[in-house]
Amino acid sequence: MFFQQKIFAILASIAIMALVIEMVRRRKLREEYSWLWMVTGALIILLVIFYDLLVFITHLIGAIAPTTTLFIFGLLFLMLISLYYSMQITKLSLQVKEMAQQLTLLKDEVENKKDY
Amino acid sequence: MEMKMPEKELNEKKEKVIIIIPAYNEEKQIAAVVAESKREIPEAQILVVNDGSSDETEKRAREAGARVLTHPFNLGYGVALQTGYKFALKYGFDYVLQIDGDGQHDPRYLKKLLQELKKGDAEIVIGSRFLGEGSYKSPFLRRLGMIIFAWIAGKISGQKITDPTSGYQALSRRALKFYSTDIFPGDYPDADILIMLRRAGLRFREIPVNMHPNPNGTSMHNGLKPIYYTYKMCLCIMLNLLRSV
C-alpha cells in the first residue's frame, strides 16, 4: 500500500468519525445508530496501520489484491446496514399502524362521549 | 380493554352483532351498502371504517346512519378491517360480520353468514364466490393463482378452501380476538391466515355467496403483481408452518 493511500484512508476515516460525533452532538443522529459508523471508521484505521492484518484476511478469503478485501467488506457492511434499516422501517410501520388505530378509536370515543 | 357499558345495555342479554364495512373512496356505493346491510340485519351496529378517503365517504356513511371510524391516513384494507375488529372487541360485540364497502358483496347473504356462525361449529364463516352461487368471473391468471394457493392451503389445513381472499366473512368472538393481534396482515388477508387459524385451533367454513364485479372497474387486488403475489404467498405459507402459534 502506498503512503498516499494510507494517509487518504486514515484521513477519510477520521473525517467520517468526526462527522458522526458532531451529528450526535447536535442530536441529529441517535447514539445507537452512531456506533456502527464509528466501528467502521476504527476498523479502516486499524487495517491501514496493521497492514499485515489486511494481507492476512486477503489470503484468508482467497482474494488477490488487498483493496478487493476492503471493497468486499465495504459492500457487505453497506448491505447489512440497509437490511438493518429495513428492519427498523418494518418496526416503525407496525408502530405507526398501531398508533393510528388507537387514535382512530379514541377519536371515535371522544366524539361519541355524549352517547354514553 | 373492555369498556363499561351503561346498565340498560348490560341488562340486555341479547347477543350483539356488528357489521364492519371497510371503505376507501367509496362515496358512490357506501350509502347503499350501509342502507342494505341495515335492512338485512336491523339489530346490528353498522360500523364503516373509512381508510383515509379523500372523498365524501365519511359524510355519506354518516348520513346513511352508520357509525364511522376514520383513519388519519390510508393504512390499507387489512388494517381497516383490524381497526373494526378492535372496535368490536372494545365494545364487547359477540358476532362480527364484514362486508366490503365497494358494493361487490351482496348484503342479502349477511343473514346466511350469521346463521351459519350461530350454529357454533365454526369460528369463522366465509362467503365463497366459487361454490356455485352466482356467476362471478375473475381474470384467468388471478383465478389460477388463487386455485393453486387455495389447494395448497387446503392440503395443509386439512380443509377444502375455495375462496381464500374473500372479505365477506362472519367472525365469532374467539376469532375476533385472534384477528386483533399482530398476526393479522396489513395488506390482504389470504390463504396463509386460514392456515394460521387452523393451527391455532380455530375452525372455518365456507358458504356460497354471490358477488358482483367491482362497480368501479378496479379491484383492490390490482396492486398485487402476480410475481410478487406468488412469492408472498409461498413465503407466508412456509413461514406460517415454521412459526409457533
mmCIF file of C-alpha atoms in Angstrom:
data_model
loop_
_atom_site.group_PDB
_atom_site.id
_atom_site.type_symbol
_atom_site.label_atom_id
_atom_site.label_comp_id
_atom_site.label_asym_id
_atom_site.label_seq_id
_atom_site.Cartn_x
_atom_site.Cartn_y
_atom_site.Cartn_z
ATOM 1 C CA MET A 1 0.000 0.000 0.000
ATOM 2 C CA PHE A 2 1.350 3.403 -0.991
ATOM 3 C CA PHE A 3 1.976 6.045 1.590
ATOM 4 C CA GLN A 4 -0.587 8.391 -0.031
ATOM 5 C CA GLN A 5 -3.193 5.638 0.083
ATOM 6 C CA LYS A 6 -2.609 5.150 3.775
ATOM 7 C CA ILE A 7 -2.833 8.864 4.502
ATOM 8 C CA PHE A 8 -6.018 9.176 2.443
ATOM 9 C CA ALA A 9 -7.689 6.173 4.114
ATOM 10 C CA ILE A 10 -6.843 7.399 7.593
ATOM 11 C CA LEU A 11 -7.962 10.960 6.863
ATOM 12 C CA ALA A 12 -11.226 9.740 5.348
ATOM 13 C CA SER A 13 -11.936 7.557 8.370
ATOM 14 C CA ILE A 14 -11.185 10.375 10.778
ATOM 15 C CA ALA A 15 -13.436 12.717 8.798
ATOM 16 C CA ILE A 16 -16.322 10.216 8.934
ATOM 17 C CA MET A 17 -15.860 9.654 12.646
ATOM 18 C CA ALA A 18 -15.694 13.399 13.309
ATOM 19 C CA LEU A 19 -18.884 13.924 11.288
ATOM 20 C CA VAL A 20 -20.685 11.171 13.207
ATOM 21 C CA ILE A 21 -19.640 12.611 16.559
ATOM 22 C CA GLU A 22 -20.694 16.096 15.511
ATOM 23 C CA MET A 23 -24.106 14.787 14.395
ATOM 24 C CA VAL A 24 -24.620 13.007 17.682
ATOM 25 C CA ARG A 25 -23.598 16.193 19.498
ATOM 26 C CA ARG A 26 -26.218 18.170 17.586
ATOM 27 C CA ARG A 27 -28.721 15.388 18.253
ATOM 28 C CA LYS A 28 -29.199 14.791 14.539
ATOM 29 C CA LEU A 29 -28.166 11.190 14.995
ATOM 30 C CA ARG A 30 -29.055 8.896 17.842
ATOM 31 C CA GLU A 31 -26.258 7.288 19.829
ATOM 32 C CA GLU A 32 -27.437 3.799 18.976
ATOM 33 C CA TYR A 33 -27.043 4.475 15.254
ATOM 34 C CA SER A 34 -23.622 6.038 15.617
ATOM 35 C CA TRP A 35 -21.728 3.036 16.899
ATOM 36 C CA LEU A 36 -21.854 1.102 13.606
ATOM 37 C CA TRP A 37 -20.244 4.009 11.782
ATOM 38 C CA MET A 38 -17.636 4.524 14.480
ATOM 39 C CA VAL A 39 -16.713 0.854 14.369
ATOM 40 C CA THR A 40 -16.273 1.077 10.593
ATOM 41 C CA GLY A 41 -14.008 4.097 10.854
ATOM 42 C CA ALA A 42 -11.929 2.485 13.559
ATOM 43 C CA LEU A 43 -11.679 -0.739 11.537
ATOM 44 C CA ILE A 44 -10.329 1.048 8.459
ATOM 45 C CA ILE A 45 -7.678 2.825 10.535
ATOM 46 C CA LEU A 46 -6.774 -0.457 12.191
ATOM 47 C CA LEU A 47 -6.358 -2.230 8.841
ATOM 48 C CA VAL A 48 -4.207 0.562 7.439
ATOM 49 C CA ILE A 49 -1.903 0.678 10.449
ATOM 50 C CA PHE A 50 -1.628 -3.096 10.728
ATOM 51 C CA TYR A 51 -1.330 -3.698 7.024
ATOM 52 C CA ASP A 52 -0.272 -7.308 7.588
ATOM 53 C CA LEU A 53 -3.683 -7.993 9.034
ATOM 54 C CA LEU A 54 -5.299 -6.860 5.769
ATOM 55 C CA VAL A 55 -2.958 -9.059 3.780
ATOM 56 C CA PHE A 56 -3.754 -11.969 6.078
ATOM 57 C CA ILE A 57 -7.509 -11.504 5.604
ATOM 58 C CA THR A 58 -6.993 -11.179 1.841
ATOM 59 C CA HIS A 59 -5.310 -14.599 1.757
ATOM 60 C CA LEU A 60 -7.949 -16.000 4.064
ATOM 61 C CA ILE A 61 -10.836 -15.145 1.737
ATOM 62 C CA GLY A 62 -8.870 -16.017 -1.376
ATOM 63 C CA ALA A 63 -8.726 -12.509 -2.831
ATOM 64 C CA ILE A 64 -5.648 -11.297 -4.706
ATOM 65 C CA ALA A 65 -5.416 -7.569 -4.100
ATOM 66 C CA PRO A 66 -5.861 -6.193 -0.548
ATOM 67 C CA THR A 67 -8.008 -3.398 -2.000
ATOM 68 C CA THR A 68 -10.528 -6.041 -3.111
ATOM 69 C CA THR A 69 -10.841 -7.125 0.504
ATOM 70 C CA LEU A 70 -11.606 -3.573 1.526
ATOM 71 C CA PHE A 71 -14.240 -3.211 -1.205
ATOM 72 C CA ILE A 72 -15.880 -6.529 -0.383
ATOM 73 C CA PHE A 73 -16.159 -5.717 3.272
ATOM 74 C CA GLY A 74 -17.299 -2.201 2.460
ATOM 75 C CA LEU A 75 -20.116 -3.600 0.309
ATOM 76 C CA LEU A 76 -21.064 -6.231 2.858
ATOM 77 C CA PHE A 77 -21.197 -3.600 5.535
ATOM 78 C CA LEU A 78 -23.458 -1.340 3.455
ATOM 79 C CA MET A 79 -25.759 -4.250 2.719
ATOM 80 C CA LEU A 80 -26.026 -5.114 6.388
ATOM 81 C CA ILE A 81 -26.786 -1.502 7.240
ATOM 82 C CA SER A 82 -29.570 -1.417 4.611
ATOM 83 C CA LEU A 83 -31.009 -4.620 5.984
ATOM 84 C CA TYR A 84 -30.923 -3.144 9.448
ATOM 85 C CA TYR A 85 -32.786 -0.066 8.187
ATOM 86 C CA SER A 86 -35.427 -2.253 6.518
ATOM 87 C CA MET A 87 -35.903 -3.900 9.877
ATOM 88 C CA GLN A 88 -36.274 -0.560 11.588
ATOM 89 C CA ILE A 89 -38.782 0.612 8.956
ATOM 90 C CA THR A 90 -40.832 -2.551 9.434
ATOM 91 C CA LYS A 91 -40.890 -1.947 13.154
ATOM 92 C CA LEU A 92 -41.808 1.702 12.713
ATOM 93 C CA SER A 93 -44.607 0.853 10.248
ATOM 94 C CA LEU A 94 -46.089 -1.544 12.751
ATOM 95 C CA GLN A 95 -45.903 1.098 15.464
ATOM 96 C CA VAL A 96 -47.448 3.748 13.216
ATOM 97 C CA LYS A 97 -50.264 1.344 12.326
ATOM 98 C CA GLU A 98 -50.906 0.589 15.979
ATOM 99 C CA MET A 99 -50.869 4.270 16.877
ATOM 100 C CA ALA A 100 -53.183 5.269 14.024
ATOM 101 C CA GLN A 101 -55.666 2.581 15.084
ATOM 102 C CA GLN A 102 -55.602 3.714 18.703
ATOM 103 C CA LEU A 103 -56.006 7.332 17.622
ATOM 104 C CA THR A 104 -58.966 6.365 15.428
ATOM 105 C CA LEU A 105 -60.670 4.511 18.274
ATOM 106 C CA LEU A 106 -60.010 7.297 20.788
ATOM 107 C CA LYS A 107 -61.288 9.961 18.397
ATOM 108 C CA ASP A 108 -64.469 7.948 17.985
ATOM 109 C CA GLU A 109 -64.784 7.593 21.744
ATOM 110 C CA VAL A 110 -64.443 11.347 22.308
ATOM 111 C CA GLU A 111 -66.886 12.186 19.509
ATOM 112 C CA ASN A 112 -69.456 9.754 20.864
ATOM 113 C CA LYS A 113 -68.998 10.696 24.529
ATOM 114 C CA LYS A 114 -72.444 12.231 24.646
ATOM 115 C CA ASP A 115 -73.975 8.886 23.747
ATOM 116 C CA TYR A 116 -72.777 7.206 26.918
ATOM 117 C CA MET B 1 -59.657 -3.397 27.152
ATOM 118 C CA GLU B 2 -63.396 -3.885 27.629
ATOM 119 C CA MET B 3 -65.396 -0.677 28.053
ATOM 120 C CA LYS B 4 -68.055 -0.289 30.688
ATOM 121 C CA MET B 5 -71.438 -0.240 29.114
ATOM 122 C CA PRO B 6 -74.450 1.601 30.601
ATOM 123 C CA GLU B 7 -76.775 -0.541 32.693
ATOM 124 C CA LYS B 8 -79.530 -0.507 30.157
ATOM 125 C CA GLU B 9 -77.305 -2.296 27.684
ATOM 126 C CA LEU B 10 -75.776 -4.544 30.286
ATOM 127 C CA ASN B 11 -79.178 -5.898 31.169
ATOM 128 C CA GLU B 12 -79.876 -6.813 27.601
ATOM 129 C CA LYS B 13 -78.914 -10.433 27.329
ATOM 130 C CA LYS B 14 -79.198 -10.315 23.568
ATOM 131 C CA GLU B 15 -76.062 -11.074 21.641
ATOM 132 C CA LYS B 16 -74.586 -8.047 19.982
ATOM 133 C CA VAL B 17 -73.909 -8.050 16.260
ATOM 134 C CA ILE B 18 -71.711 -5.598 14.373
ATOM 135 C CA ILE B 19 -71.306 -5.175 10.637
ATOM 136 C CA ILE B 20 -67.863 -3.844 9.739
ATOM 137 C CA ILE B 21 -67.573 -2.119 6.365
ATOM 138 C CA PRO B 22 -64.044 -1.103 5.318
ATOM 139 C CA ALA B 23 -64.182 1.687 2.744
ATOM 140 C CA TYR B 24 -61.639 3.690 0.787
ATOM 141 C CA ASN B 25 -63.009 6.352 -1.559
ATOM 142 C CA GLU B 26 -66.409 4.713 -1.924
ATOM 143 C CA GLU B 27 -68.671 7.783 -1.833
ATOM 144 C CA LYS B 28 -70.840 6.392 -4.641
ATOM 145 C CA GLN B 29 -71.510 2.971 -3.123
ATOM 146 C CA ILE B 30 -71.170 3.370 0.612
ATOM 147 C CA ALA B 31 -74.656 4.749 1.384
ATOM 148 C CA ALA B 32 -76.341 1.859 -0.442
ATOM 149 C CA VAL B 33 -74.148 -0.761 1.265
ATOM 150 C CA VAL B 34 -74.902 0.751 4.689
ATOM 151 C CA ALA B 35 -78.634 1.003 3.999
ATOM 152 C CA GLU B 36 -78.935 -2.532 2.619
ATOM 153 C CA SER B 37 -76.886 -4.019 5.471
ATOM 154 C CA LYS B 38 -79.118 -2.206 7.963
ATOM 155 C CA ARG B 39 -82.194 -3.574 6.199
ATOM 156 C CA GLU B 40 -80.865 -7.142 6.280
ATOM 157 C CA ILE B 41 -79.917 -7.137 9.975
ATOM 158 C CA PRO B 42 -81.705 -4.242 11.699
ATOM 159 C CA GLU B 43 -80.402 -5.061 15.183
ATOM 160 C CA ALA B 44 -76.765 -4.819 14.123
ATOM 161 C CA GLN B 45 -74.452 -1.899 14.728
ATOM 162 C CA ILE B 46 -73.192 -0.651 11.379
ATOM 163 C CA LEU B 47 -69.566 0.440 11.502
ATOM 164 C CA VAL B 48 -67.847 1.964 8.499
ATOM 165 C CA VAL B 49 -64.058 2.111 8.720
ATOM 166 C CA ASN B 50 -63.079 4.941 6.441
ATOM 167 C CA ASP B 51 -59.473 4.280 5.473
ATOM 168 C CA GLY B 52 -58.353 7.867 4.966
ATOM 169 C CA SER B 53 -60.608 8.526 1.972
ATOM 170 C CA SER B 54 -60.130 11.797 0.130
ATOM 171 C CA ASP B 55 -63.755 11.942 -0.993
ATOM 172 C CA GLU B 56 -67.106 12.186 0.782
ATOM 173 C CA THR B 57 -67.139 8.586 2.056
ATOM 174 C CA GLU B 58 -67.282 9.616 5.715
ATOM 175 C CA LYS B 59 -70.166 12.077 5.199
ATOM 176 C CA ARG B 60 -72.222 9.700 3.056
ATOM 177 C CA ALA B 61 -71.746 6.853 5.518
ATOM 178 C CA ARG B 62 -72.834 9.013 8.461
ATOM 179 C CA GLU B 63 -75.862 10.276 6.553
ATOM 180 C CA ALA B 64 -76.810 6.678 5.870
ATOM 181 C CA GLY B 65 -76.810 6.062 9.614
ATOM 182 C CA ALA B 66 -73.509 4.271 10.162
ATOM 183 C CA ARG B 67 -71.034 4.895 12.925
ATOM 184 C CA VAL B 68 -67.826 5.925 11.190
ATOM 185 C CA LEU B 69 -64.217 5.441 12.223
ATOM 186 C CA THR B 70 -61.812 7.461 10.122
ATOM 187 C CA HIS B 71 -58.118 6.642 9.794
ATOM 188 C CA PRO B 72 -55.870 9.721 9.797
ATOM 189 C CA PHE B 73 -54.320 8.421 6.547
ATOM 190 C CA ASN B 74 -54.644 5.439 4.252
ATOM 191 C CA LEU B 75 -53.411 2.317 6.015
ATOM 192 C CA GLY B 76 -54.614 -0.500 3.782
ATOM 193 C CA TYR B 77 -57.542 -2.903 3.589
ATOM 194 C CA GLY B 78 -56.327 -5.345 6.239
ATOM 195 C CA VAL B 79 -55.596 -2.570 8.737
ATOM 196 C CA ALA B 80 -59.043 -1.033 8.179
ATOM 197 C CA LEU B 81 -60.618 -4.398 8.954
ATOM 198 C CA GLN B 82 -58.489 -4.759 12.053
ATOM 199 C CA THR B 83 -59.459 -1.306 13.347
ATOM 200 C CA GLY B 84 -63.039 -2.556 13.077
ATOM 201 C CA TYR B 85 -62.112 -5.747 14.980
ATOM 202 C CA LYS B 86 -60.511 -3.707 17.740
ATOM 203 C CA PHE B 87 -63.646 -1.575 17.988
ATOM 204 C CA ALA B 88 -65.800 -4.711 18.205
ATOM 205 C CA LEU B 89 -63.556 -6.144 20.901
ATOM 206 C CA LYS B 90 -63.533 -2.896 22.872
ATOM 207 C CA TYR B 91 -67.323 -2.660 22.971
ATOM 208 C CA GLY B 92 -67.917 -6.342 23.550
ATOM 209 C CA PHE B 93 -69.649 -7.467 20.386
ATOM 210 C CA ASP B 94 -70.359 -11.185 20.101
ATOM 211 C CA TYR B 95 -70.628 -11.567 16.349
ATOM 212 C CA VAL B 96 -68.819 -9.703 13.615
ATOM 213 C CA LEU B 97 -69.959 -9.535 10.019
ATOM 214 C CA GLN B 98 -67.703 -7.907 7.477
ATOM 215 C CA ILE B 99 -68.642 -6.746 4.030
ATOM 216 C CA ASP B 100 -66.682 -4.625 1.550
ATOM 217 C CA GLY B 101 -67.751 -1.022 1.052
ATOM 218 C CA ASP B 102 -67.445 -1.093 -2.729
ATOM 219 C CA GLY B 103 -70.725 -2.896 -3.346
ATOM 220 C CA GLN B 104 -69.084 -6.115 -4.562
ATOM 221 C CA HIS B 105 -70.632 -8.195 -1.827
ATOM 222 C CA ASP B 106 -74.361 -8.719 -1.974
ATOM 223 C CA PRO B 107 -75.745 -7.801 1.504
ATOM 224 C CA ARG B 108 -78.528 -10.359 1.098
ATOM 225 C CA TYR B 109 -76.115 -13.053 2.297
ATOM 226 C CA LEU B 110 -75.362 -11.359 5.633
ATOM 227 C CA LYS B 111 -78.158 -13.260 7.354
ATOM 228 C CA LYS B 112 -76.948 -16.594 5.992
ATOM 229 C CA LEU B 113 -73.405 -15.935 7.212
ATOM 230 C CA LEU B 114 -74.698 -15.001 10.656
ATOM 231 C CA GLN B 115 -76.980 -18.034 10.854
ATOM 232 C CA GLU B 116 -74.120 -20.334 9.903
ATOM 233 C CA LEU B 117 -71.864 -18.735 12.530
ATOM 234 C CA LYS B 118 -74.530 -19.001 15.232
ATOM 235 C CA LYS B 119 -74.657 -22.758 14.726
ATOM 236 C CA GLY B 120 -71.375 -22.676 16.590
ATOM 237 C CA ASP B 121 -69.398 -25.327 14.731
ATOM 238 C CA ALA B 122 -67.059 -22.772 13.139
ATOM 239 C CA GLU B 123 -65.440 -19.615 14.468
ATOM 240 C CA ILE B 124 -65.244 -18.091 11.015
ATOM 241 C CA VAL B 125 -67.737 -18.350 8.171
ATOM 242 C CA ILE B 126 -66.502 -17.252 4.756
ATOM 243 C CA GLY B 127 -68.680 -16.294 1.827
ATOM 244 C CA SER B 128 -67.210 -18.013 -1.215
ATOM 245 C CA ARG B 129 -67.783 -16.893 -4.796
ATOM 246 C CA PHE B 130 -66.821 -20.260 -6.126
ATOM 247 C CA LEU B 131 -69.314 -22.625 -4.565
ATOM 248 C CA GLY B 132 -71.976 -22.395 -7.237
ATOM 249 C CA GLU B 133 -73.968 -19.353 -6.245
ATOM 250 C CA GLY B 134 -73.986 -16.544 -8.833
ATOM 251 C CA SER B 135 -71.618 -16.288 -11.745
ATOM 252 C CA TYR B 136 -68.609 -14.318 -10.601
ATOM 253 C CA LYS B 137 -65.823 -14.206 -13.144
ATOM 254 C CA SER B 138 -62.289 -13.169 -12.302
ATOM 255 C CA PRO B 139 -59.293 -12.788 -14.597
ATOM 256 C CA PHE B 140 -57.802 -16.138 -15.561
ATOM 257 C CA LEU B 141 -54.308 -15.696 -14.106
ATOM 258 C CA ARG B 142 -55.533 -14.492 -10.763
ATOM 259 C CA ARG B 143 -58.081 -17.293 -10.686
ATOM 260 C CA LEU B 144 -55.300 -19.776 -11.417
ATOM 261 C CA GLY B 145 -53.097 -18.364 -8.647
ATOM 262 C CA MET B 146 -55.987 -18.464 -6.230
ATOM 263 C CA ILE B 147 -56.821 -22.068 -7.115
ATOM 264 C CA ILE B 148 -53.230 -23.206 -6.601
ATOM 265 C CA PHE B 149 -52.762 -21.483 -3.264
ATOM 266 C CA ALA B 150 -56.226 -22.404 -2.085
ATOM 267 C CA TRP B 151 -55.372 -26.031 -2.904
ATOM 268 C CA ILE B 152 -52.039 -25.886 -1.036
ATOM 269 C CA ALA B 153 -53.652 -24.162 1.937
ATOM 270 C CA GLY B 154 -56.451 -26.704 1.825
ATOM 271 C CA LYS B 155 -53.974 -29.597 1.915
ATOM 272 C CA ILE B 156 -52.048 -28.093 4.815
ATOM 273 C CA SER B 157 -55.088 -27.146 6.857
ATOM 274 C CA GLY B 158 -56.885 -30.368 6.020
ATOM 275 C CA GLN B 159 -59.957 -28.497 4.907
ATOM 276 C CA LYS B 160 -61.286 -27.518 1.498
ATOM 277 C CA ILE B 161 -60.763 -23.848 0.658
ATOM 278 C CA THR B 162 -62.229 -22.314 -2.482
ATOM 279 C CA ASP B 163 -62.092 -18.552 -1.905
ATOM 280 C CA PRO B 164 -59.269 -17.585 0.472
ATOM 281 C CA THR B 165 -59.296 -13.890 -0.489
ATOM 282 C CA SER B 166 -62.972 -13.360 0.215
ATOM 283 C CA GLY B 167 -63.516 -10.406 2.543
ATOM 284 C CA TYR B 168 -67.141 -11.411 3.040
ATOM 285 C CA GLN B 169 -66.982 -13.104 6.439
ATOM 286 C CA ALA B 170 -68.592 -13.658 9.795
ATOM 287 C CA LEU B 171 -66.443 -13.994 12.920
ATOM 288 C CA SER B 172 -67.060 -15.216 16.425
ATOM 289 C CA ARG B 173 -65.579 -13.508 19.451
ATOM 290 C CA ARG B 174 -62.750 -16.036 19.605
ATOM 291 C CA ALA B 175 -61.804 -15.334 16.007
ATOM 292 C CA LEU B 176 -62.101 -11.621 16.735
ATOM 293 C CA LYS B 177 -59.501 -11.859 19.490
ATOM 294 C CA PHE B 178 -57.180 -13.815 17.222
ATOM 295 C CA TYR B 179 -57.529 -11.277 14.389
ATOM 296 C CA SER B 180 -56.883 -8.301 16.670
ATOM 297 C CA THR B 181 -53.263 -9.292 17.265
ATOM 298 C CA ASP B 182 -50.227 -8.528 15.117
ATOM 299 C CA ILE B 183 -50.727 -11.852 13.362
ATOM 300 C CA PHE B 184 -53.294 -10.217 11.114
ATOM 301 C CA PRO B 185 -51.717 -8.973 7.859
ATOM 302 C CA GLY B 186 -51.833 -5.310 6.924
ATOM 303 C CA ASP B 187 -52.385 -5.786 3.205
ATOM 304 C CA TYR B 188 -54.767 -8.509 2.126
ATOM 305 C CA PRO B 189 -55.701 -11.468 4.264
ATOM 306 C CA ASP B 190 -55.285 -14.602 2.165
ATOM 307 C CA ALA B 191 -54.893 -18.366 2.387
ATOM 308 C CA ASP B 192 -51.965 -18.029 4.788
ATOM 309 C CA ILE B 193 -54.155 -16.574 7.549
ATOM 310 C CA LEU B 194 -56.511 -19.540 7.136
ATOM 311 C CA ILE B 195 -53.629 -21.951 7.730
ATOM 312 C CA MET B 196 -52.725 -19.904 10.788
ATOM 313 C CA LEU B 197 -56.324 -20.186 12.010
ATOM 314 C CA ARG B 198 -56.325 -23.943 11.705
ATOM 315 C CA ARG B 199 -53.036 -24.216 13.539
ATOM 316 C CA ALA B 200 -54.405 -22.025 16.322
ATOM 317 C CA GLY B 201 -57.301 -24.450 16.619
ATOM 318 C CA LEU B 202 -59.975 -22.235 15.090
ATOM 319 C CA ARG B 203 -62.427 -23.678 12.616
ATOM 320 C CA PHE B 204 -63.706 -22.031 9.467
ATOM 321 C CA ARG B 205 -66.400 -22.888 6.985
ATOM 322 C CA GLU B 206 -67.279 -21.606 3.532
ATOM 323 C CA ILE B 207 -70.774 -20.997 2.299
ATOM 324 C CA PRO B 208 -71.775 -19.952 -1.234
ATOM 325 C CA VAL B 209 -72.473 -16.268 -1.891
ATOM 326 C CA ASN B 210 -72.952 -14.130 -4.954
ATOM 327 C CA MET B 211 -70.556 -11.302 -5.693
ATOM 328 C CA HIS B 212 -70.804 -8.533 -8.263
ATOM 329 C CA PRO B 213 -67.913 -7.380 -10.360
ATOM 330 C CA ASN B 214 -66.477 -4.233 -8.827
ATOM 331 C CA PRO B 215 -68.653 -1.309 -9.971
ATOM 332 C CA ASN B 216 -65.639 0.995 -10.119
ATOM 333 C CA GLY B 217 -63.975 -1.358 -12.537
ATOM 334 C CA THR B 218 -60.885 -1.576 -10.350
ATOM 335 C CA SER B 219 -60.118 -4.321 -7.899
ATOM 336 C CA MET B 220 -58.443 -3.950 -4.547
ATOM 337 C CA HIS B 221 -56.050 -6.660 -5.643
ATOM 338 C CA ASN B 222 -54.863 -4.758 -8.687
ATOM 339 C CA GLY B 223 -51.760 -3.550 -6.907
ATOM 340 C CA LEU B 224 -50.535 -7.093 -6.303
ATOM 341 C CA LYS B 225 -48.317 -8.018 -9.183
ATOM 342 C CA PRO B 226 -48.575 -11.731 -9.985
ATOM 343 C CA ILE B 227 -44.906 -12.496 -9.357
ATOM 344 C CA TYR B 228 -44.825 -10.680 -6.051
ATOM 345 C CA TYR B 229 -48.106 -12.310 -5.114
ATOM 346 C CA THR B 230 -46.726 -15.775 -5.844
ATOM 347 C CA TYR B 231 -43.595 -15.028 -3.851
ATOM 348 C CA LYS B 232 -45.531 -13.574 -0.941
ATOM 349 C CA MET B 233 -47.924 -16.497 -0.714
ATOM 350 C CA CYS B 234 -45.150 -19.105 -0.869
ATOM 351 C CA LEU B 235 -43.182 -17.264 1.797
ATOM 352 C CA CYS B 236 -46.175 -16.667 4.046
ATOM 353 C CA ILE B 237 -47.321 -20.265 3.887
ATOM 354 C CA MET B 238 -43.821 -21.595 4.547
ATOM 355 C CA LEU B 239 -43.142 -19.220 7.414
ATOM 356 C CA ASN B 240 -46.524 -19.925 8.910
ATOM 357 C CA LEU B 241 -45.507 -23.536 9.214
ATOM 358 C CA LEU B 242 -42.159 -22.635 10.777
ATOM 359 C CA ARG B 243 -43.645 -20.246 13.336
ATOM 360 C CA SER B 244 -45.146 -21.462 16.519
ATOM 361 C CA VAL B 245 -48.690 -20.279 17.065
#
